[in-house]
Amino acid sequence: MKFLQYGIDAPYAVTHLILAGLALMGVGWAMQFVYPVAMTKIGLMITFFIVGAGWSLLYTAALMVFSSCFSKRHLAKKIIAKLQLQGNESILDIGCGSGLFMIEAAKKLSTGKAIGLDCWVKKDQLKNSPYHTLRNIDRENVYDKTALVTGDMRYLPFKDHYFDVIISNLALHNLSSSQARTKVIEEAVRIVKPGGRILFIDFQYTKEYSTELSKILMKNVHRSKLNFIVCPPVRLVSAEVQSPKI
Ligand SMILES: C[S@@+](CC[C@H](N)C(=O)[O-])C[C@H]1O[C@@H](n2cnc3c(N)ncnc32)[C@H](O)[C@@H]1O
């Protein structure tokens, strides 16, 4: 199914939301049979609250699925278009998963290359595997402009100042400690070229990313407003590396 091509983010979280939503709806429905709950004003209010909470969990799960299947693609197209790539860049997608951002970037390249790095955590994305990403690469006909690397984003296996653009969507927040997230940011700064760009898109910790990037003396560090096109809403943190003075 084409709409599932890029997987579903956080499938366990989506499943938990659906189960909890259905459980609350079930409790709300069963309460009408409990005498005297159904007969009192307070009982009806509690039932209404429980059913409402159930609906909101199911609605959030539906939005998350819709976001993974449709709106995330729109976001990726928009962000990659904004980069105004020349075609000869080397690009790294950290935590590429099924390859959406890497493939979108590769479509804009001629002589350049887009590399995706991931360690393929199943709980972070449905069908997460290099095999699945390679199928997407093949489907989108960008085989000669992409490469996949299996690795941990805290230890990026690339030489210093190698990439023109580093991008990462919804990946860094998966590291639970701020030291680990800072390590990824330091690694990204190490491997980006002078004059290159770094973009982190995430729904958590974006203040931390922009603070860390500013500390490392990146230029034009910018943290966007919340973007509600996807669920959960995300911010884009972008920064440029200072070019050496001639
Ligand atoms: C929510 S998915 C997002 C995938 C992709 N960026 C996208 O937008 O579709 C998060 C990704 O981060 C990857 N990931 C989590 N921890 C990682 C780590 N320590 N090193 C590399 N990748 C990691 C997961 O395997 C998963 O593919």
Coordinates of C-alpha atoms and ligand atoms in Angstrom, one line a residue:
M1 CA 0.0 0.0 0.0
K2 CA 1.5 3.2 -1.2
F3 CA 0.3 5.3 1.7
L4 CA 2.2 3.0 4.1
Q5 CA 5.4 3.3 2.1
Y6 CA 7.1 5.4 4.7
G7 CA 5.8 3.4 7.7
I8 CA 4.0 4.7 10.8
D9 CA 5.9 6.6 13.4
A10 CA 5.8 5.4 17.0
P11 CA 3.5 2.4 16.2
Y12 CA 3.5 1.3 19.9
A13 CA 2.3 4.7 21.0
V14 CA -0.4 4.7 18.4
T15 CA -1.5 1.2 19.5
H16 CA -1.5 2.2 23.2
L17 CA -3.6 5.3 22.3
I18 CA -6.2 3.1 20.4
L19 CA -6.4 0.5 23.2
A20 CA -6.7 3.1 25.9
G21 CA -9.3 5.0 23.8
L22 CA -11.4 1.9 23.2
A23 CA -11.2 0.9 26.9
L24 CA -12.4 4.3 28.0
M25 CA -15.3 4.2 25.4
G26 CA -16.2 0.7 26.7
V27 CA -16.2 1.9 30.4
G28 CA -18.3 4.9 29.4
W29 CA -20.8 2.6 27.5
A30 CA -21.0 0.1 30.4
M31 CA -21.7 2.9 32.9
Q32 CA -25.2 3.4 31.5
F33 CA -26.1 0.1 33.0
V34 CA -24.7 0.9 36.4
Y35 CA -27.5 2.0 38.7
P36 CA -27.5 4.7 40.2
V37 CA -24.6 6.2 38.2
A38 CA -26.8 6.6 35.1
M39 CA -29.5 8.2 37.0
T40 CA -27.5 11.0 38.7
K41 CA -26.3 14.2 37.2
I42 CA -22.8 13.6 38.6
G43 CA -22.8 10.1 37.1
L44 CA -23.8 11.4 33.7
M45 CA -21.0 14.0 33.9
I46 CA -18.4 11.3 34.7
T47 CA -19.7 9.2 31.8
F48 CA -19.5 12.1 29.5
F49 CA -16.0 12.9 30.6
I50 CA -14.8 9.3 30.2
V51 CA -16.3 8.9 26.7
G52 CA -14.8 12.3 25.7
A53 CA -11.4 11.2 26.9
G54 CA -11.7 8.0 24.9
W55 CA -12.7 9.9 21.8
S56 CA -9.8 12.3 22.1
L57 CA -7.3 9.4 22.5
L58 CA -8.7 7.7 19.3
Y59 CA -8.7 11.1 17.5
T60 CA -5.0 11.6 18.4
A61 CA -4.1 8.1 17.2
A62 CA -5.9 8.8 13.9
L63 CA -4.1 12.1 13.5
M64 CA -0.7 10.4 14.1
V65 CA -1.4 7.7 11.5
F66 CA -2.6 10.4 9.0
S67 CA 0.5 12.4 9.7
S68 CA 2.8 9.5 9.1
C69 CA 1.0 8.5 5.9
F70 CA 0.3 11.9 4.3
S71 CA 1.2 15.1 6.0
K72 CA 4.8 14.2 6.8
R73 CA 5.4 13.8 3.1
H74 CA 4.2 17.3 2.5
L75 CA 6.4 18.6 5.3
A76 CA 9.5 16.8 3.8
K77 CA 8.8 18.3 0.3
K78 CA 8.4 21.8 1.8
I79 CA 11.6 21.6 3.9
I80 CA 13.8 20.1 1.1
A81 CA 12.5 22.6 -1.4
K82 CA 13.5 25.4 1.0
L83 CA 17.1 24.1 1.0
Q84 CA 17.4 25.2 -2.7
L85 CA 19.9 22.4 -3.4
Q86 CA 22.3 22.9 -6.3
G87 CA 22.4 19.2 -7.1
N88 CA 26.0 18.5 -6.2
E89 CA 25.6 18.4 -2.4
S90 CA 26.4 15.5 0.0
I91 CA 23.5 15.1 2.4
L92 CA 23.1 13.0 5.6
D93 CA 19.7 12.1 7.0
I94 CA 20.3 11.0 10.6
G95 CA 17.7 8.4 11.8
C96 CA 16.4 8.2 8.2
G97 CA 14.0 5.3 9.0
S98 CA 12.1 4.5 5.8
G99 CA 14.0 7.2 4.0
L100 CA 11.4 10.0 3.4
F101 CA 13.8 13.0 3.8
M102 CA 16.8 11.3 2.2
I103 CA 14.8 10.2 -0.9
E104 CA 13.1 13.7 -1.2
A105 CA 16.6 15.3 -1.0
A106 CA 18.1 12.7 -3.5
K107 CA 15.4 13.7 -6.1
K108 CA 16.9 17.1 -6.2
L109 CA 20.5 15.9 -6.7
S110 CA 22.4 15.3 -9.9
T111 CA 26.0 14.6 -9.0
G112 CA 25.5 14.7 -5.2
K113 CA 24.6 11.9 -2.8
A114 CA 22.1 11.5 0.0
I115 CA 23.1 9.1 2.8
G116 CA 20.7 7.7 5.4
L117 CA 21.9 6.5 8.7
D118 CA 19.8 4.4 11.1
C119 CA 19.9 1.6 13.6
W120 CA 16.4 0.5 12.6
V121 CA 14.5 0.5 15.9
K122 CA 11.1 -1.2 15.3
K123 CA 9.3 0.6 18.0
D124 CA 10.1 4.0 16.4
Q125 CA 8.7 3.2 13.0
L126 CA 6.5 0.4 11.6
K127 CA 8.4 -1.9 9.2
N128 CA 11.7 -0.2 10.1
S129 CA 14.5 -2.0 8.3
P130 CA 17.2 -1.4 5.7
Y131 CA 15.3 -3.8 3.4
H132 CA 12.2 -1.6 3.6
T133 CA 14.1 1.6 3.0
L134 CA 16.0 0.0 0.0
R135 CA 12.6 -0.8 -1.5
N136 CA 11.6 2.8 -1.2
I137 CA 14.8 3.9 -2.8
D138 CA 14.1 1.5 -5.7
R139 CA 10.5 2.6 -6.0
E140 CA 11.5 6.3 -6.2
N141 CA 14.3 5.5 -8.6
V142 CA 17.1 7.2 -6.6
Y143 CA 19.3 4.2 -6.3
D144 CA 22.4 5.9 -7.8
K145 CA 22.0 9.0 -5.6
T146 CA 21.5 7.3 -2.2
A147 CA 23.3 5.1 0.3
L148 CA 22.4 3.5 3.6
V149 CA 24.6 3.2 6.6
T150 CA 23.6 1.1 9.7
G151 CA 24.9 2.9 12.8
D152 CA 24.2 4.8 16.0
M153 CA 23.6 8.5 15.6
R154 CA 25.9 9.2 18.6
Y155 CA 28.9 7.9 16.7
L156 CA 28.6 9.1 13.1
P157 CA 31.1 7.1 11.0
F158 CA 32.1 9.9 8.7
K159 CA 35.2 12.1 8.4
D160 CA 35.2 15.7 9.5
H161 CA 33.7 18.4 7.3
Y162 CA 32.2 15.9 4.8
F163 CA 28.5 16.9 4.4
D164 CA 26.9 20.1 2.9
V165 CA 23.6 19.4 4.6
I166 CA 22.6 17.3 7.7
I167 CA 19.0 16.7 8.3
S168 CA 17.2 14.7 11.0
N169 CA 13.4 14.3 11.4
L170 CA 11.9 13.0 14.6
A171 CA 15.0 11.0 15.5
L172 CA 17.0 12.8 18.3
H173 CA 14.1 12.8 20.8
N174 CA 14.5 9.0 20.9
L175 CA 17.7 9.4 22.9
S176 CA 16.5 9.8 26.5
S177 CA 19.5 11.7 28.0
S178 CA 20.4 15.2 27.1
Q179 CA 24.1 14.2 27.1
A180 CA 23.4 11.7 24.3
R181 CA 21.4 14.3 22.3
T182 CA 24.2 16.8 22.7
K183 CA 26.7 14.1 21.5
V184 CA 24.7 13.8 18.2
I185 CA 24.7 17.6 17.8
E186 CA 28.5 17.7 18.3
E187 CA 28.9 14.9 15.9
A188 CA 26.7 16.7 13.3
V189 CA 28.8 19.8 13.7
R190 CA 32.0 17.8 13.3
I191 CA 31.0 16.3 10.0
V192 CA 29.4 19.3 8.3
K193 CA 31.5 21.4 6.0
P194 CA 32.2 25.1 6.7
G195 CA 29.3 27.0 5.2
G196 CA 27.1 23.8 5.5
R197 CA 23.7 23.6 7.1
I198 CA 22.1 21.5 9.9
L199 CA 18.4 20.9 10.3
F200 CA 16.8 19.2 13.2
I201 CA 13.0 18.6 13.1
D202 CA 11.4 17.4 16.3
F203 CA 8.4 17.7 18.7
Q204 CA 10.6 17.7 21.8
Y205 CA 13.8 19.2 23.0
T206 CA 14.1 21.8 20.2
K207 CA 15.0 24.5 22.6
E208 CA 17.9 22.3 23.8
Y209 CA 19.0 21.8 20.2
S210 CA 19.1 25.5 19.4
T211 CA 20.9 26.3 22.7
E212 CA 23.6 23.6 22.0
L213 CA 24.0 24.8 18.4
S214 CA 24.4 28.4 19.5
K215 CA 27.0 27.3 22.1
I216 CA 29.1 25.6 19.4
L217 CA 29.2 28.9 17.6
M218 CA 26.9 28.0 14.7
K219 CA 25.7 30.9 12.6
N220 CA 22.0 31.9 12.1
V221 CA 20.6 29.4 14.6
H222 CA 16.8 29.6 14.2
R223 CA 14.0 27.7 15.9
S224 CA 10.7 27.9 14.0
K225 CA 7.2 28.2 15.3
L226 CA 5.2 25.0 15.9
N227 CA 4.2 23.4 12.7
F228 CA 0.7 21.9 13.1
I229 CA 0.7 20.1 9.7
V230 CA 2.0 17.0 11.4
C231 CA 0.9 15.3 14.7
P232 CA 2.6 15.8 17.1
P233 CA 3.4 19.3 15.9
V234 CA 7.1 19.9 15.3
R235 CA 9.6 22.7 15.2
L236 CA 12.5 23.1 12.8
V237 CA 15.9 24.1 14.3
S238 CA 18.3 25.2 11.6
A239 CA 21.8 26.5 11.7
E240 CA 24.8 27.2 9.4
V241 CA 28.4 26.5 10.0
Q242 CA 30.7 29.6 9.9
S243 CA 32.7 29.7 6.7
P244 CA 36.4 30.3 7.3
K245 CA 37.5 33.9 6.8
I246 CA 39.7 34.3 3.7
Ligands
LIG1 C1 10.2 8.3 14.3 S1 11.4 7.5 13.3 C2 11.7 8.8 12.1 C3 12.3 8.3 10.8 C4 12.5 9.3 9.7 N1 13.4 10.3 10.0 C5 11.2 9.8 9.2 O1 11.0 11.0 9.2 O2 10.4 9.0 8.6 C6 12.9 7.7 14.3 C7 14.1 7.0 13.7 O3 15.2 7.1 14.5 C8 16.0 5.9 14.5 N2 16.9 5.9 15.7 C9 16.5 5.9 17.0 N3 17.6 5.8 17.8 C10 18.7 5.8 17.0 C11 20.1 5.8 17.2 N4 20.6 5.8 18.4 N5 20.9 5.8 16.1 C12 20.4 5.8 14.8 N6 19.0 5.9 14.6 C13 18.2 5.9 15.6 C14 14.9 4.9 14.6 O4 15.4 3.6 14.1 C15 13.9 5.5 13.6 O5 14.1 5.0 12.3

